[in-house]
PDB file of C-alpha atoms in Angstrom:
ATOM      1  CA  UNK A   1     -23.430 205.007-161.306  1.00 57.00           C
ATOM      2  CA  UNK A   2     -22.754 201.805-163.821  1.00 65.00           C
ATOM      3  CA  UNK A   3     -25.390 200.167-162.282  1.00 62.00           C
ATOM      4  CA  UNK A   4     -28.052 203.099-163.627  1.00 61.00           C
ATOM      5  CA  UNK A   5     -25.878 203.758-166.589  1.00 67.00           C
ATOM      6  CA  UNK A   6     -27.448 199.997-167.764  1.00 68.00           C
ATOM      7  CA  UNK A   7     -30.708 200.908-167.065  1.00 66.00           C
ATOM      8  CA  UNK A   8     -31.211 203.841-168.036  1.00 66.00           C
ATOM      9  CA  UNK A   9     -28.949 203.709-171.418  1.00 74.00           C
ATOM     10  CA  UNK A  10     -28.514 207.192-173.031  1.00 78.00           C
ATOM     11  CA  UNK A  11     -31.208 208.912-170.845  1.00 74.00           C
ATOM     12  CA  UNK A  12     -28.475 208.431-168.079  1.00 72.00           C
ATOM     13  CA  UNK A  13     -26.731 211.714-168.747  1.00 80.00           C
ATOM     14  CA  UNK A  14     -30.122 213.888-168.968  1.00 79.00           C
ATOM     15  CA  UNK A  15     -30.928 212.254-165.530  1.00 74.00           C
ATOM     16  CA  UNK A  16     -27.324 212.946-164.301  1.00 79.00           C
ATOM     17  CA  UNK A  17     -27.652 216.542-165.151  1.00 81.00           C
ATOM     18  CA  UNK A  18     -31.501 216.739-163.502  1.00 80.00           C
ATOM     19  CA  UNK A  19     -30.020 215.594-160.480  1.00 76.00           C
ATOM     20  CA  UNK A  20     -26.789 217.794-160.812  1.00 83.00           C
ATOM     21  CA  UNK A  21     -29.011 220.753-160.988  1.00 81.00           C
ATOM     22  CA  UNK A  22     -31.793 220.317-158.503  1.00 78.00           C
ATOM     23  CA  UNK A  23     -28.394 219.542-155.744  1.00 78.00           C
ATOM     24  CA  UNK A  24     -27.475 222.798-157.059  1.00 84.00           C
ATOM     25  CA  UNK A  25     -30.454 225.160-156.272  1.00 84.00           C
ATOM     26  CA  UNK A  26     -29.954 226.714-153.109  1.00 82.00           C
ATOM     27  CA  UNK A  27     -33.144 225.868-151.504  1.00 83.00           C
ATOM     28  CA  UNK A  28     -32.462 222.233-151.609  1.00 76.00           C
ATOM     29  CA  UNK A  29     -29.027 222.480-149.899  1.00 78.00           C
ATOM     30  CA  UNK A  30     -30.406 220.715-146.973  1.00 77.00           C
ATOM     31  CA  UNK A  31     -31.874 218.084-149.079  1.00 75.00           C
ATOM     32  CA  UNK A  32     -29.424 216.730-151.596  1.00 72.00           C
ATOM     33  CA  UNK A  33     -30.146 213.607-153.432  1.00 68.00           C
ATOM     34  CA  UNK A  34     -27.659 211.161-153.225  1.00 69.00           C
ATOM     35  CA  UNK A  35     -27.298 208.212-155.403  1.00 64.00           C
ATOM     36  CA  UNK A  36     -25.930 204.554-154.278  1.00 61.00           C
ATOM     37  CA  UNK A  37     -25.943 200.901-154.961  1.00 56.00           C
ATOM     38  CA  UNK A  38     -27.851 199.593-151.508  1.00 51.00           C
ATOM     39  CA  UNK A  39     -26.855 196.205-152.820  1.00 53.00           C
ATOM     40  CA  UNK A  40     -23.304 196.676-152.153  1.00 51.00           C
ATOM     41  CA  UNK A  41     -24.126 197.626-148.751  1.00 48.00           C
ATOM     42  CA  UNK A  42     -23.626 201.528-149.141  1.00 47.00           C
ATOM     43  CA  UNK A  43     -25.387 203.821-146.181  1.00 48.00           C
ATOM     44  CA  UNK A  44     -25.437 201.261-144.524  1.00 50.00           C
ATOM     45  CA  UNK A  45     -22.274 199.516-143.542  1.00 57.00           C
ATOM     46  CA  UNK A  46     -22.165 196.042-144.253  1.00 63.00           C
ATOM     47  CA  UNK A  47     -20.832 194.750-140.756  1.00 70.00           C
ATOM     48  CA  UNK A  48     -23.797 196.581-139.302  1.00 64.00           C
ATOM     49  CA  UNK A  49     -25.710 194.883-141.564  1.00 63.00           C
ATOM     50  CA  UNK A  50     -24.891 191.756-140.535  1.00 72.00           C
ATOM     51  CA  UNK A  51     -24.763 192.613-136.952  1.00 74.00           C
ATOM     52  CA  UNK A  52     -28.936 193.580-137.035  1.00 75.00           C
ATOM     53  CA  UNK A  53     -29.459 190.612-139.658  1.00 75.00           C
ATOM     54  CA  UNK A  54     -27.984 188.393-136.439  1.00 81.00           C
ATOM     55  CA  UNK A  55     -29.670 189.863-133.995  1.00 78.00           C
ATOM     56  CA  UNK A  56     -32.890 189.817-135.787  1.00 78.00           C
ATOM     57  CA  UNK A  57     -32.037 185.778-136.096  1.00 80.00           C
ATOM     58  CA  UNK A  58     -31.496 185.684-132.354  1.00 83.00           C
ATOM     59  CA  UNK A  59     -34.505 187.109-131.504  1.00 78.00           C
ATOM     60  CA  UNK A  60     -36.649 185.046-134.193  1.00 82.00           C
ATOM     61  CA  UNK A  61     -34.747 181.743-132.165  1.00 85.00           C
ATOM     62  CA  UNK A  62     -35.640 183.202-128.887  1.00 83.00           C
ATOM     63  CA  UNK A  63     -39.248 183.683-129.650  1.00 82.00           C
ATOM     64  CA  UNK A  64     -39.572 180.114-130.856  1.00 84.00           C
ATOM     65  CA  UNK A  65     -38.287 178.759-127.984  1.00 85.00           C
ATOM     66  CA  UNK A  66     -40.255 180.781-125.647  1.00 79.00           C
ATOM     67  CA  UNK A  67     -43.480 179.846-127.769  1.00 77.00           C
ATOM     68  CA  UNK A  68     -42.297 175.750-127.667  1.00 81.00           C
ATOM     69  CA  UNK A  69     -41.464 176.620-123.939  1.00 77.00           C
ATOM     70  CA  UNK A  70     -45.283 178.498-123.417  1.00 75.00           C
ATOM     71  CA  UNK A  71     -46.952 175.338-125.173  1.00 76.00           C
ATOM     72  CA  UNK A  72     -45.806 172.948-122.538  1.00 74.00           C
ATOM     73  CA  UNK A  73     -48.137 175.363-120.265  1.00 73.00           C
ATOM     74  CA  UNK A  74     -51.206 174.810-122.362  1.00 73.00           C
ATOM     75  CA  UNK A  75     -53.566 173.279-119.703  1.00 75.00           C
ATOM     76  CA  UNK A  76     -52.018 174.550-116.790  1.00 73.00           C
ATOM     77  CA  UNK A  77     -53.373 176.962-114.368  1.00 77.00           C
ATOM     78  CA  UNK A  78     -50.577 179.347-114.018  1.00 72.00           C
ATOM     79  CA  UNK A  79     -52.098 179.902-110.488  1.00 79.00           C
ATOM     80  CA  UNK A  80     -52.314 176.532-109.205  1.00 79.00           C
ATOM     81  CA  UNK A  81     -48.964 176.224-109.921  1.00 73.00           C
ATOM     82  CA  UNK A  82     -47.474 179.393-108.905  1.00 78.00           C
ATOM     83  CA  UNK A  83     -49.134 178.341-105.058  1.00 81.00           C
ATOM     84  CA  UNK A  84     -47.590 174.866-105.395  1.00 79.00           C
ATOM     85  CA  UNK A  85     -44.073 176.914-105.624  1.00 78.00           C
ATOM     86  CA  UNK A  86     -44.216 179.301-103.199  1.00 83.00           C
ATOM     87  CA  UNK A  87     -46.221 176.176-101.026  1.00 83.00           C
ATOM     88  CA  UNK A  88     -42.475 174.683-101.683  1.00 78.00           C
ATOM     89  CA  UNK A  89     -40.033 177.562-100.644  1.00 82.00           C
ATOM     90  CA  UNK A  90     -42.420 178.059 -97.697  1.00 83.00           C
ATOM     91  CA  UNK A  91     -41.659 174.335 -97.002  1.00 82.00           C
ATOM     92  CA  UNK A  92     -37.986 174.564 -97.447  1.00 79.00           C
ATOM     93  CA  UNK A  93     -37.311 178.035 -95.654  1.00 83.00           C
ATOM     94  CA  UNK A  94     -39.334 176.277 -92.744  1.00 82.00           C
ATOM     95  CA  UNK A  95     -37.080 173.046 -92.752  1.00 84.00           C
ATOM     96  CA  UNK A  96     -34.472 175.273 -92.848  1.00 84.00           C
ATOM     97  CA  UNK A  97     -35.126 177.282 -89.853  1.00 86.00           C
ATOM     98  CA  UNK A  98     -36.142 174.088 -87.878  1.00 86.00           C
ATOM     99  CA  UNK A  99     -32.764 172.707 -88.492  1.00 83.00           C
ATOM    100  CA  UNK A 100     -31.110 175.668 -87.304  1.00 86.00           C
ATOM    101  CA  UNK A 101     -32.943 176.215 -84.142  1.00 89.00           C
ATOM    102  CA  UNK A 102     -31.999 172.400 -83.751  1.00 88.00           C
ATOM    103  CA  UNK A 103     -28.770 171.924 -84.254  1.00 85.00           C
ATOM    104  CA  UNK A 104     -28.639 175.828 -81.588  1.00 87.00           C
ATOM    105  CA  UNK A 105     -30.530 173.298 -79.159  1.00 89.00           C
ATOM    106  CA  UNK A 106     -27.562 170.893 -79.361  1.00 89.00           C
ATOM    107  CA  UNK A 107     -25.082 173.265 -78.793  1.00 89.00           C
ATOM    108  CA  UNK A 108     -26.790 174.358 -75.656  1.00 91.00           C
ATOM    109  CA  UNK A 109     -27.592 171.273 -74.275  1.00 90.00           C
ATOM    110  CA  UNK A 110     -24.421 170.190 -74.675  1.00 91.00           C
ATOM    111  CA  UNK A 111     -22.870 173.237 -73.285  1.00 92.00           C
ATOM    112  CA  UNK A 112     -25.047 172.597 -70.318  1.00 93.00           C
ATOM    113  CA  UNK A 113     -23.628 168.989 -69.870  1.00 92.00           C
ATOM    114  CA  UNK A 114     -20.294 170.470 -69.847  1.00 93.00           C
ATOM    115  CA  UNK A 115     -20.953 173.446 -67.081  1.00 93.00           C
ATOM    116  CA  UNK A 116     -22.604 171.006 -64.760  1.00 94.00           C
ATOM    117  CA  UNK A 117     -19.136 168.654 -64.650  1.00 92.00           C
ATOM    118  CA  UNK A 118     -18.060 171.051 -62.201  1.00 90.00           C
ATOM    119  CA  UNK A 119     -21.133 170.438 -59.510  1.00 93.00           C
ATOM    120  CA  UNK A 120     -20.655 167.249 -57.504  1.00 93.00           C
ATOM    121  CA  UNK A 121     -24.390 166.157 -56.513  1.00 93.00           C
ATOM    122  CA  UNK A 122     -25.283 163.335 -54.094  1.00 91.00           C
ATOM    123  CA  UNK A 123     -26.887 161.586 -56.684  1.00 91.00           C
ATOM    124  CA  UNK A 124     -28.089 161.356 -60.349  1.00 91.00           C
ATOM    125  CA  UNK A 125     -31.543 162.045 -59.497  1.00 91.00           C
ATOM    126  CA  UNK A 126     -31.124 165.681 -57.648  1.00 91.00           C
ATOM    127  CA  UNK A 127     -28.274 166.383 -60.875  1.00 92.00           C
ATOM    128  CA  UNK A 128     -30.791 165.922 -63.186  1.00 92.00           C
ATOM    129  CA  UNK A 129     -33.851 168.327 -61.651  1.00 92.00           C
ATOM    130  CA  UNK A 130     -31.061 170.977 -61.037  1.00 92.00           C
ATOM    131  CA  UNK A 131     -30.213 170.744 -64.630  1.00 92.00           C
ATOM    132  CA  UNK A 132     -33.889 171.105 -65.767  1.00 93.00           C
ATOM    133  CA  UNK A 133     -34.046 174.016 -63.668  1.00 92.00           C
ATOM    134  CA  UNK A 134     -31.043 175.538 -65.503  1.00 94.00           C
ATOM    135  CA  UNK A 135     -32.622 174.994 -68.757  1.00 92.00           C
ATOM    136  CA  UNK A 136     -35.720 176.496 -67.777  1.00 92.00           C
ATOM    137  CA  UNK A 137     -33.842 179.634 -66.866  1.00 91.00           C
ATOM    138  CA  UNK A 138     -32.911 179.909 -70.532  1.00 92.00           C
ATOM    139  CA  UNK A 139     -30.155 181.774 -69.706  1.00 93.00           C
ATOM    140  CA  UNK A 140     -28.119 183.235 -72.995  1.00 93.00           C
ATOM    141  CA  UNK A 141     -24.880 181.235 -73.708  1.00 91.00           C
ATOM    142  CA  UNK A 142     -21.952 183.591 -74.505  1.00 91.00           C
ATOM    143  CA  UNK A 143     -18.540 181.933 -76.033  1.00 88.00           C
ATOM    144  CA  UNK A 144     -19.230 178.825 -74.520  1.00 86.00           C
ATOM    145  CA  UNK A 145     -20.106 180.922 -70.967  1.00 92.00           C
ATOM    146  CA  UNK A 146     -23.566 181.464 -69.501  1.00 94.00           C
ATOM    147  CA  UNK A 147     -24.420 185.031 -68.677  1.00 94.00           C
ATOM    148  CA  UNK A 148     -25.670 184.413 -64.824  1.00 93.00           C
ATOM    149  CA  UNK A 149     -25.101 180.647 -64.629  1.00 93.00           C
ATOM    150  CA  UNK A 150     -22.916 181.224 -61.587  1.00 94.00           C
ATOM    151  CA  UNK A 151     -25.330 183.176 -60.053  1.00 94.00           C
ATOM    152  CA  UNK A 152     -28.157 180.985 -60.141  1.00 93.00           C
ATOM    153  CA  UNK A 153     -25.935 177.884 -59.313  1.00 93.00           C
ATOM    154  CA  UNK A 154     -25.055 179.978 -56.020  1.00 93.00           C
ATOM    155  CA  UNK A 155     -28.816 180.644 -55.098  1.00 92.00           C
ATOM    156  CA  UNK A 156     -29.836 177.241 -56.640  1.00 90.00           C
ATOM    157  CA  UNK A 157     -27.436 175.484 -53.901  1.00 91.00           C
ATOM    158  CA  UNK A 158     -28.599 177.803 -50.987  1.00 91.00           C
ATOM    159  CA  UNK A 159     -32.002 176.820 -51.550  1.00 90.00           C
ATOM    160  CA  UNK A 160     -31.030 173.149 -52.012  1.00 89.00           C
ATOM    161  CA  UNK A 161     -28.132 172.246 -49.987  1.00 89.00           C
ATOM    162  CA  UNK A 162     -28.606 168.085 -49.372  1.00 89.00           C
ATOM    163  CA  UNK A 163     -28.448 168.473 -53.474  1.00 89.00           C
ATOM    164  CA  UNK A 164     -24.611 168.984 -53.308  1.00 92.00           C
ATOM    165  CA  UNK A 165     -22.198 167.284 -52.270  1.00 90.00           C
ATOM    166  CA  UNK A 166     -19.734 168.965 -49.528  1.00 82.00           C
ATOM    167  CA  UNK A 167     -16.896 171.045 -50.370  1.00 72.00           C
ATOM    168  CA  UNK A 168     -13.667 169.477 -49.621  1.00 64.00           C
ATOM    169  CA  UNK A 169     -12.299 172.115 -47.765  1.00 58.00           C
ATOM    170  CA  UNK A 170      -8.733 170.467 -48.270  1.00 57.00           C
ATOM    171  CA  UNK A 171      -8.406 169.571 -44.371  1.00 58.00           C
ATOM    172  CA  UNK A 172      -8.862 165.833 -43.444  1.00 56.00           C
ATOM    173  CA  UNK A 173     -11.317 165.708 -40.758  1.00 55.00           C
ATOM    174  CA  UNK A 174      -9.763 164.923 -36.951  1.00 56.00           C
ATOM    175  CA  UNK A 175      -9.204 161.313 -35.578  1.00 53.00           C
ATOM    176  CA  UNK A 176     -11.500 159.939 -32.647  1.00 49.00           C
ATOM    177  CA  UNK A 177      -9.747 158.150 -30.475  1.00 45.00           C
ATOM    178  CA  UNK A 178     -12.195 156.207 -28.319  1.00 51.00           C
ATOM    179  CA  UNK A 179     -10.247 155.596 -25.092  1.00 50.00           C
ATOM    180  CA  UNK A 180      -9.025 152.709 -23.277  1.00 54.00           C
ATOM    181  CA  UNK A 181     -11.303 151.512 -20.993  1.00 57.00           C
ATOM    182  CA  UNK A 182      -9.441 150.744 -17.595  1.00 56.00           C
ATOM    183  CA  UNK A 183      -8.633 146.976 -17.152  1.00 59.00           C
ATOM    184  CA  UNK A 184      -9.121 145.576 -13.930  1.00 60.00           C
ATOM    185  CA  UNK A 185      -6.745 142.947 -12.315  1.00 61.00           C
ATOM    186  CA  UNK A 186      -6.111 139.549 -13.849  1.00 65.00           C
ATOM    187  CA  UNK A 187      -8.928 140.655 -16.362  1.00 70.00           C
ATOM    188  CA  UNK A 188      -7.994 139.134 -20.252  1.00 72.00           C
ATOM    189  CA  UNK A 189      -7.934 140.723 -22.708  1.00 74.00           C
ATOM    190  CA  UNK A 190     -10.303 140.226 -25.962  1.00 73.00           C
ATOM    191  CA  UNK A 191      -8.896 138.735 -29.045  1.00 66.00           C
ATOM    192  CA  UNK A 192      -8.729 141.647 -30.822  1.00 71.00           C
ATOM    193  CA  UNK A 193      -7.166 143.746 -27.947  1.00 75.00           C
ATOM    194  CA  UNK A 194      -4.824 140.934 -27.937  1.00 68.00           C
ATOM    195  CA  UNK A 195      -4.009 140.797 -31.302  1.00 70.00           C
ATOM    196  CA  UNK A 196      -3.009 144.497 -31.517  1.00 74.00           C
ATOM    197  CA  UNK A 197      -1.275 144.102 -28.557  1.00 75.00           C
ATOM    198  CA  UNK A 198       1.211 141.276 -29.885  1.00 69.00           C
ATOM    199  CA  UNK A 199       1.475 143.980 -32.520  1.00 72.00           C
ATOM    200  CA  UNK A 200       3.058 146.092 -30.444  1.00 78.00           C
ATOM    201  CA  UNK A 201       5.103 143.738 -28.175  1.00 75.00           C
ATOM    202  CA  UNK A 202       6.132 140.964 -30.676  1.00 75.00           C
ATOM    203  CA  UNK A 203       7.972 139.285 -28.351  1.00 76.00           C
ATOM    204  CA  UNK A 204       4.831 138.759 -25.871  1.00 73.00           C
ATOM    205  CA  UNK A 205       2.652 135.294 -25.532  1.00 75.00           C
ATOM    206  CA  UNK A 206      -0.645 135.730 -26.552  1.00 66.00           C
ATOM    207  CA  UNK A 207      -1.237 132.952 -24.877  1.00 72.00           C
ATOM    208  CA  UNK A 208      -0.805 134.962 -21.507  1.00 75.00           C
ATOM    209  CA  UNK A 209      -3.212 137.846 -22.414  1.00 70.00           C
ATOM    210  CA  UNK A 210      -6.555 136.012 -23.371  1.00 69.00           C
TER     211      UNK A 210
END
Protein backbone atom coordinates (compact mmCIF):
# COMPACT_ATOMS: atom_id res chain seq x y z
CA UNK A 1 0.00 0.00 0.00
CA UNK A 2 1.84 3.48 -1.24
CA UNK A 3 -0.26 5.23 0.88
CA UNK A 4 1.39 3.29 4.20
CA UNK A 5 4.63 2.89 2.39
CA UNK A 6 4.83 7.06 3.14
CA UNK A 7 4.01 6.70 6.48
CA UNK A 8 5.51 4.23 7.67
CA UNK A 9 9.01 4.66 5.62
CA UNK A 10 11.35 1.62 6.06
CA UNK A 11 9.31 0.04 8.95
CA UNK A 12 6.79 -0.69 6.03
CA UNK A 13 8.31 -4.02 5.10
CA UNK A 14 8.63 -5.35 8.90
CA UNK A 15 4.86 -4.40 9.14
CA UNK A 16 4.18 -6.08 5.72
CA UNK A 17 5.73 -9.24 6.88
CA UNK A 18 3.77 -9.01 10.59
CA UNK A 19 0.74 -8.91 8.73
CA UNK A 20 1.85 -11.60 6.09
CA UNK A 21 2.42 -13.92 8.93
CA UNK A 22 -0.37 -13.49 11.40
CA UNK A 23 -2.87 -14.08 7.77
CA UNK A 24 -0.82 -17.07 7.68
CA UNK A 25 -1.39 -18.88 11.06
CA UNK A 26 -4.09 -21.18 10.75
CA UNK A 27 -6.15 -20.08 13.58
CA UNK A 28 -6.74 -16.74 12.11
CA UNK A 29 -8.01 -18.07 8.73
CA UNK A 30 -11.36 -16.76 9.53
CA UNK A 31 -10.01 -13.48 10.48
CA UNK A 32 -7.60 -12.13 7.93
CA UNK A 33 -6.54 -8.59 8.03
CA UNK A 34 -7.00 -6.82 5.06
CA UNK A 35 -5.46 -3.59 4.16
CA UNK A 36 -7.18 -0.64 1.96
CA UNK A 37 -7.28 2.99 1.19
CA UNK A 38 -11.11 3.85 2.57
CA UNK A 39 -10.44 7.17 0.92
CA UNK A 40 -10.63 5.84 -2.47
CA UNK A 41 -13.83 4.33 -1.64
CA UNK A 42 -12.58 0.60 -1.23
CA UNK A 43 -15.16 -1.89 0.83
CA UNK A 44 -17.31 0.18 0.22
CA UNK A 45 -18.31 0.97 -3.30
CA UNK A 46 -18.33 4.42 -4.14
CA UNK A 47 -21.87 4.58 -5.91
CA UNK A 48 -23.20 3.12 -2.69
CA UNK A 49 -21.55 5.64 -1.09
CA UNK A 50 -23.12 8.22 -2.64
CA UNK A 51 -26.41 6.57 -2.76
CA UNK A 52 -26.55 6.52 1.52
CA UNK A 53 -24.68 10.05 1.51
CA UNK A 54 -28.12 11.13 -0.60
CA UNK A 55 -30.36 9.53 1.24
CA UNK A 56 -28.95 10.64 4.46
CA UNK A 57 -29.41 14.38 2.75
CA UNK A 58 -33.02 13.51 2.00
CA UNK A 59 -33.85 12.58 5.20
CA UNK A 60 -31.88 15.59 6.97
CA UNK A 61 -34.35 17.89 4.28
CA UNK A 62 -37.33 15.94 5.29
CA UNK A 63 -36.85 16.40 8.96
CA UNK A 64 -36.46 20.14 8.54
CA UNK A 65 -39.40 20.51 6.83
CA UNK A 66 -41.45 18.46 9.07
CA UNK A 67 -39.91 20.50 12.12
CA UNK A 68 -40.75 24.13 10.05
CA UNK A 69 -44.11 22.29 9.23
CA UNK A 70 -44.61 21.17 13.34
CA UNK A 71 -43.73 24.92 14.36
CA UNK A 72 -46.68 26.36 12.57
CA UNK A 73 -48.62 24.03 15.25
CA UNK A 74 -47.00 25.66 18.23
CA UNK A 75 -50.15 27.00 20.04
CA UNK A 76 -52.56 24.81 18.66
CA UNK A 77 -54.55 22.25 20.39
CA UNK A 78 -54.11 19.32 18.18
CA UNK A 79 -57.58 18.31 19.60
CA UNK A 80 -59.55 21.27 18.99
CA UNK A 81 -58.58 21.04 15.70
CA UNK A 82 -58.76 17.48 14.90
CA UNK A 83 -62.89 17.96 16.08
CA UNK A 84 -63.13 21.02 13.82
CA UNK A 85 -62.12 18.40 10.86
CA UNK A 86 -64.00 15.61 11.40
CA UNK A 87 -66.97 18.51 12.54
CA UNK A 88 -66.26 19.31 8.60
CA UNK A 89 -66.42 15.83 6.81
CA UNK A 90 -69.43 15.18 9.09
CA UNK A 91 -70.80 18.41 7.48
CA UNK A 92 -69.95 17.54 3.98
CA UNK A 93 -70.90 13.69 4.00
CA UNK A 94 -74.30 15.12 5.42
CA UNK A 95 -74.74 17.74 2.51
CA UNK A 96 -73.92 15.10 0.47
CA UNK A 97 -76.48 12.65 1.39
CA UNK A 98 -79.17 15.45 1.57
CA UNK A 99 -78.52 16.21 -2.00
CA UNK A 100 -78.89 12.78 -3.01
CA UNK A 101 -82.04 11.92 -1.27
CA UNK A 102 -83.12 15.27 -3.06
CA UNK A 103 -82.40 15.17 -6.29
CA UNK A 104 -84.17 10.83 -5.69
CA UNK A 105 -87.25 13.08 -4.54
CA UNK A 106 -87.26 14.80 -7.95
CA UNK A 107 -87.06 11.90 -9.87
CA UNK A 108 -90.06 10.50 -8.13
CA UNK A 109 -92.13 13.30 -8.11
CA UNK A 110 -91.64 13.76 -11.42
CA UNK A 111 -92.20 10.23 -12.32
CA UNK A 112 -95.44 10.62 -10.50
CA UNK A 113 -96.49 13.66 -12.71
CA UNK A 114 -95.86 11.56 -15.63
CA UNK A 115 -98.00 8.23 -14.47
CA UNK A 116 -100.93 10.37 -13.53
CA UNK A 117 -101.18 11.87 -17.44
CA UNK A 118 -102.95 8.82 -18.08
CA UNK A 119 -106.01 9.42 -15.37
CA UNK A 120 -108.58 11.91 -16.65
CA UNK A 121 -110.15 13.49 -13.31
CA UNK A 122 -113.18 15.81 -13.20
CA UNK A 123 -111.19 18.40 -11.89
CA UNK A 124 -107.80 19.69 -10.58
CA UNK A 125 -108.83 19.55 -7.11
CA UNK A 126 -109.83 15.59 -6.80
CA UNK A 127 -106.25 15.06 -9.25
CA UNK A 128 -104.35 16.54 -6.78
CA UNK A 129 -105.65 14.53 -3.35
CA UNK A 130 -105.41 11.30 -5.50
CA UNK A 131 -101.88 12.16 -6.19
CA UNK A 132 -101.07 12.83 -2.47
CA UNK A 133 -102.52 9.61 -1.78
CA UNK A 134 -100.11 7.96 -4.27
CA UNK A 135 -97.22 9.54 -2.68
CA UNK A 136 -98.18 8.52 0.62
CA UNK A 137 -98.22 4.94 -0.56
CA UNK A 138 -94.50 5.32 -1.21
CA UNK A 139 -94.63 2.79 -3.52
CA UNK A 140 -90.92 1.72 -5.00
CA UNK A 141 -90.32 3.12 -8.56
CA UNK A 142 -88.76 0.46 -10.84
CA UNK A 143 -87.27 1.68 -14.45
CA UNK A 144 -89.46 4.44 -14.55
CA UNK A 145 -92.57 1.82 -13.42
CA UNK A 146 -94.23 1.68 -10.01
CA UNK A 147 -94.37 -1.72 -8.43
CA UNK A 148 -98.38 -1.75 -7.56
CA UNK A 149 -99.30 1.68 -8.96
CA UNK A 150 -101.91 -0.01 -11.12
CA UNK A 151 -103.24 -1.72 -8.42
CA UNK A 152 -103.90 0.97 -6.15
CA UNK A 153 -105.13 3.28 -9.05
CA UNK A 154 -107.80 0.36 -9.61
CA UNK A 155 -108.94 0.29 -5.85
CA UNK A 156 -108.26 4.09 -5.54
CA UNK A 157 -111.05 4.65 -8.41
CA UNK A 158 -113.51 2.02 -6.92
CA UNK A 159 -113.51 3.78 -3.79
CA UNK A 160 -113.74 7.18 -5.53
CA UNK A 161 -115.60 6.99 -8.66
CA UNK A 162 -117.12 10.91 -9.16
CA UNK A 163 -113.03 11.43 -9.01
CA UNK A 164 -112.70 10.12 -12.64
CA UNK A 165 -113.82 11.01 -15.42
CA UNK A 166 -115.88 8.28 -17.59
CA UNK A 167 -114.34 5.91 -19.85
CA UNK A 168 -115.07 6.57 -23.38
CA UNK A 169 -116.19 3.35 -24.22
CA UNK A 170 -115.68 4.30 -28.03
CA UNK A 171 -119.63 4.21 -28.76
CA UNK A 172 -121.36 7.65 -29.20
CA UNK A 173 -124.24 7.67 -26.98
CA UNK A 174 -127.95 7.23 -28.87
CA UNK A 175 -129.99 10.25 -30.29
CA UNK A 176 -133.36 11.36 -28.52
CA UNK A 177 -135.67 12.22 -30.74
CA UNK A 178 -138.42 14.08 -28.91
CA UNK A 179 -141.49 13.53 -31.11
CA UNK A 180 -143.73 15.62 -33.04
CA UNK A 181 -146.44 16.71 -31.21
CA UNK A 182 -149.71 16.29 -33.38
CA UNK A 183 -150.85 19.61 -35.03
CA UNK A 184 -154.33 20.32 -35.04
CA UNK A 185 -156.21 21.97 -38.02
CA UNK A 186 -155.36 25.42 -39.31
CA UNK A 187 -152.97 25.51 -36.19
CA UNK A 188 -149.41 27.65 -37.23
CA UNK A 189 -146.68 26.68 -36.80
CA UNK A 190 -143.86 28.38 -34.44
CA UNK A 191 -141.03 30.20 -35.97
CA UNK A 192 -138.68 27.80 -35.39
CA UNK A 193 -140.88 24.83 -36.60
CA UNK A 194 -141.24 27.02 -39.51
CA UNK A 195 -137.91 27.74 -40.15
CA UNK A 196 -136.83 24.06 -40.29
CA UNK A 197 -139.61 23.42 -42.22
CA UNK A 198 -138.66 25.89 -45.20
CA UNK A 199 -135.51 23.86 -44.71
CA UNK A 200 -136.92 21.06 -45.89
CA UNK A 201 -139.42 22.36 -48.53
CA UNK A 202 -137.46 25.36 -50.02
CA UNK A 203 -139.88 26.05 -52.31
CA UNK A 204 -142.73 26.64 -49.50
CA UNK A 205 -144.00 30.31 -48.17
CA UNK A 206 -143.25 30.80 -44.81
CA UNK A 207 -145.52 33.19 -44.94
CA UNK A 208 -148.33 30.43 -45.09
CA UNK A 209 -147.09 28.38 -42.06
CA UNK A 210 -146.88 31.03 -39.16
Amino acid sequence: MEFLKAILGDKYPEFEAAITAYNALPENKDKQVKLANLGSGEYVGKAKYDSIEQDRNNYKSLLETAQTTLKKFEGVNVEDLQGEIEKLKDDLDNKDTEYKEKLSQMEYDGAINKYFESFKFTSDLAKRAAMDEFRKKELKLENGTFLGGDDYMKQLKEANPTAFEAEDDGEKPPTLVKPTKPRKPGEKMTLAEAMKYKNDHPDVDISTLI
